[in-house]
Amino acid sequence: MTSLATVYDRERERAVDPEQREDSGSDSELKLEKDGMSDTESKVDSGVPEVPVPPDDTPEVLNKALSGLSSRWKNWWVRGILTLAMISFFFFIIYLGPMVLMMIVLCVQIKCFQEIITIGYSVYHSYHLPWFRTLSWYFLLCVNYFFYGETVTDYFFTLVQREEPLRILSKYHRFISFALYLTGFCMFVLSLVKKHYRLQFYMFGWTHVTLLIVVTQSHLIIHNLFEGMIWFIVPISCVICNDIMAYMFGFFFGRTPLIKLSPKKTWEGFIGGFFSTIVFGIMLSYVMAGYRYFVCPVEFNNDSNSFQVDCEPSDLFQLQDYALPSIMESVTGWTTVHLYPFQIHSIALSSFASIVGPFGGFFASGFKRAFKIKDFANTIPGHGGIMDRFDCQYLMATFVNVYIASFIRGPNPSKVIQQLLALRADQQLHIFNSLKAHLTEKGLLPALEEATA
């Protein structure tokens, strides 16, 4: 039986398109992988059906214009042209404002979820699992309701308190969210079918892991956006820069393989992408830190019922003098430099984007190799699916959110006031008297009264 499976695998390798074979590694690498696997592992791998490879959807105009080039250079031009188009679209949605950015993040989240769930459905379609896709989308709706309901309560508190239905939904938000999830859980239990129990529980886990990766991270992206558009744009731009520059350095100078999961990734591309991203992050931060539109937190104006981005920039976005180390002073001849403190933080963001961020791509590569597919989908010619472009962005979003909470954000007075207003009158009075006694003891209250007088 093992020999028949081996013969089948060899015949399938010969039938693979050369360009696809290059993507999945050299013939020798494939042979070593097969030789290194035990019989049990081979059986497990061969038991996973392959997802059909999406057809080439490169626009006919590009196919005709690049028909005289080799597949390597054709792919380079297609990726380059589509990359420029996506960057232009990114600038356009930034110009449209934070509300449009939030809608785009939500659309990207839904598309990424659809691509991953479709892979699961395509792989196990022959089993005809009941309610799998319906329950997957239902759980997506439940999780989004939970996360975005929390966000609405935090950032639109005055609006929520003004409308009776919204106030009720806000007060019992977590109970409603739990009830919705519990309904989906019961529907899953009722859909269990004899002989497919294990597979159904496997797909139940598949859906929940997908929700954890996609929905949670996209929610963190929106939270970063509310801290100021610079916390949204700079991290995303650093990941894009690292992806582009690593590809460029690897394409022209790459010789040394970096990791077996992605045979095309090279050390030359990894190192070149790192230094390019650091320089890019510092320069982009310098440009953006001078504009209130980018550095001010995104707040909801209750009077105009619209988002506004206007404030007095914090010290993080005020130019300061920094003394250079003696070594750099001897090289440059400068004793001090004018920098925004955010530029120093951008070095941490750029470093993560270029050192740890690519591991999101490696993780995605391992996932695709496990199911013998080249891309998550064929949405973007030359790039694959939306998830292929955002595999590193989700990891970056978590880091930025943790970084802001750890090193940047202090207590939020507006949230404290929201919680105080939700208390009973006697509780509010008790807190007022306690705070008054505390300020009087510290000697601050007389000074405040004199200032107001």
PDB file of C-alpha atoms in Angstrom, residues 58-67 81:
ATOM      1  CA  THR A  58      -4.254  37.890 -14.587  1.00  0.00           C
ATOM      2  CA  PRO A  59      -6.064  40.582 -16.628  1.00  0.00           C
ATOM      3  CA  GLU A  60      -5.902  39.930 -20.365  1.00  0.00           C
ATOM      4  CA  VAL A  61      -4.346  43.362 -20.947  1.00  0.00           C
ATOM      5  CA  LEU A  62      -1.367  42.474 -18.746  1.00  0.00           C
ATOM      6  CA  ASN A  63      -1.071  39.019 -20.298  1.00  0.00           C
ATOM      7  CA  LYS A  64      -0.758  40.537 -23.771  1.00  0.00           C
ATOM      8  CA  ALA A  65       1.611  43.304 -22.680  1.00  0.00           C
ATOM      9  CA  LEU A  66       3.920  40.882 -20.859  1.00  0.00           C
ATOM     10  CA  SER A  67       3.609  37.922 -23.209  1.00  0.00           C
ATOM     11  CA  ILE A  81       1.700  46.922 -11.017  1.00  0.00           C
TER      12      ILE A  81
END
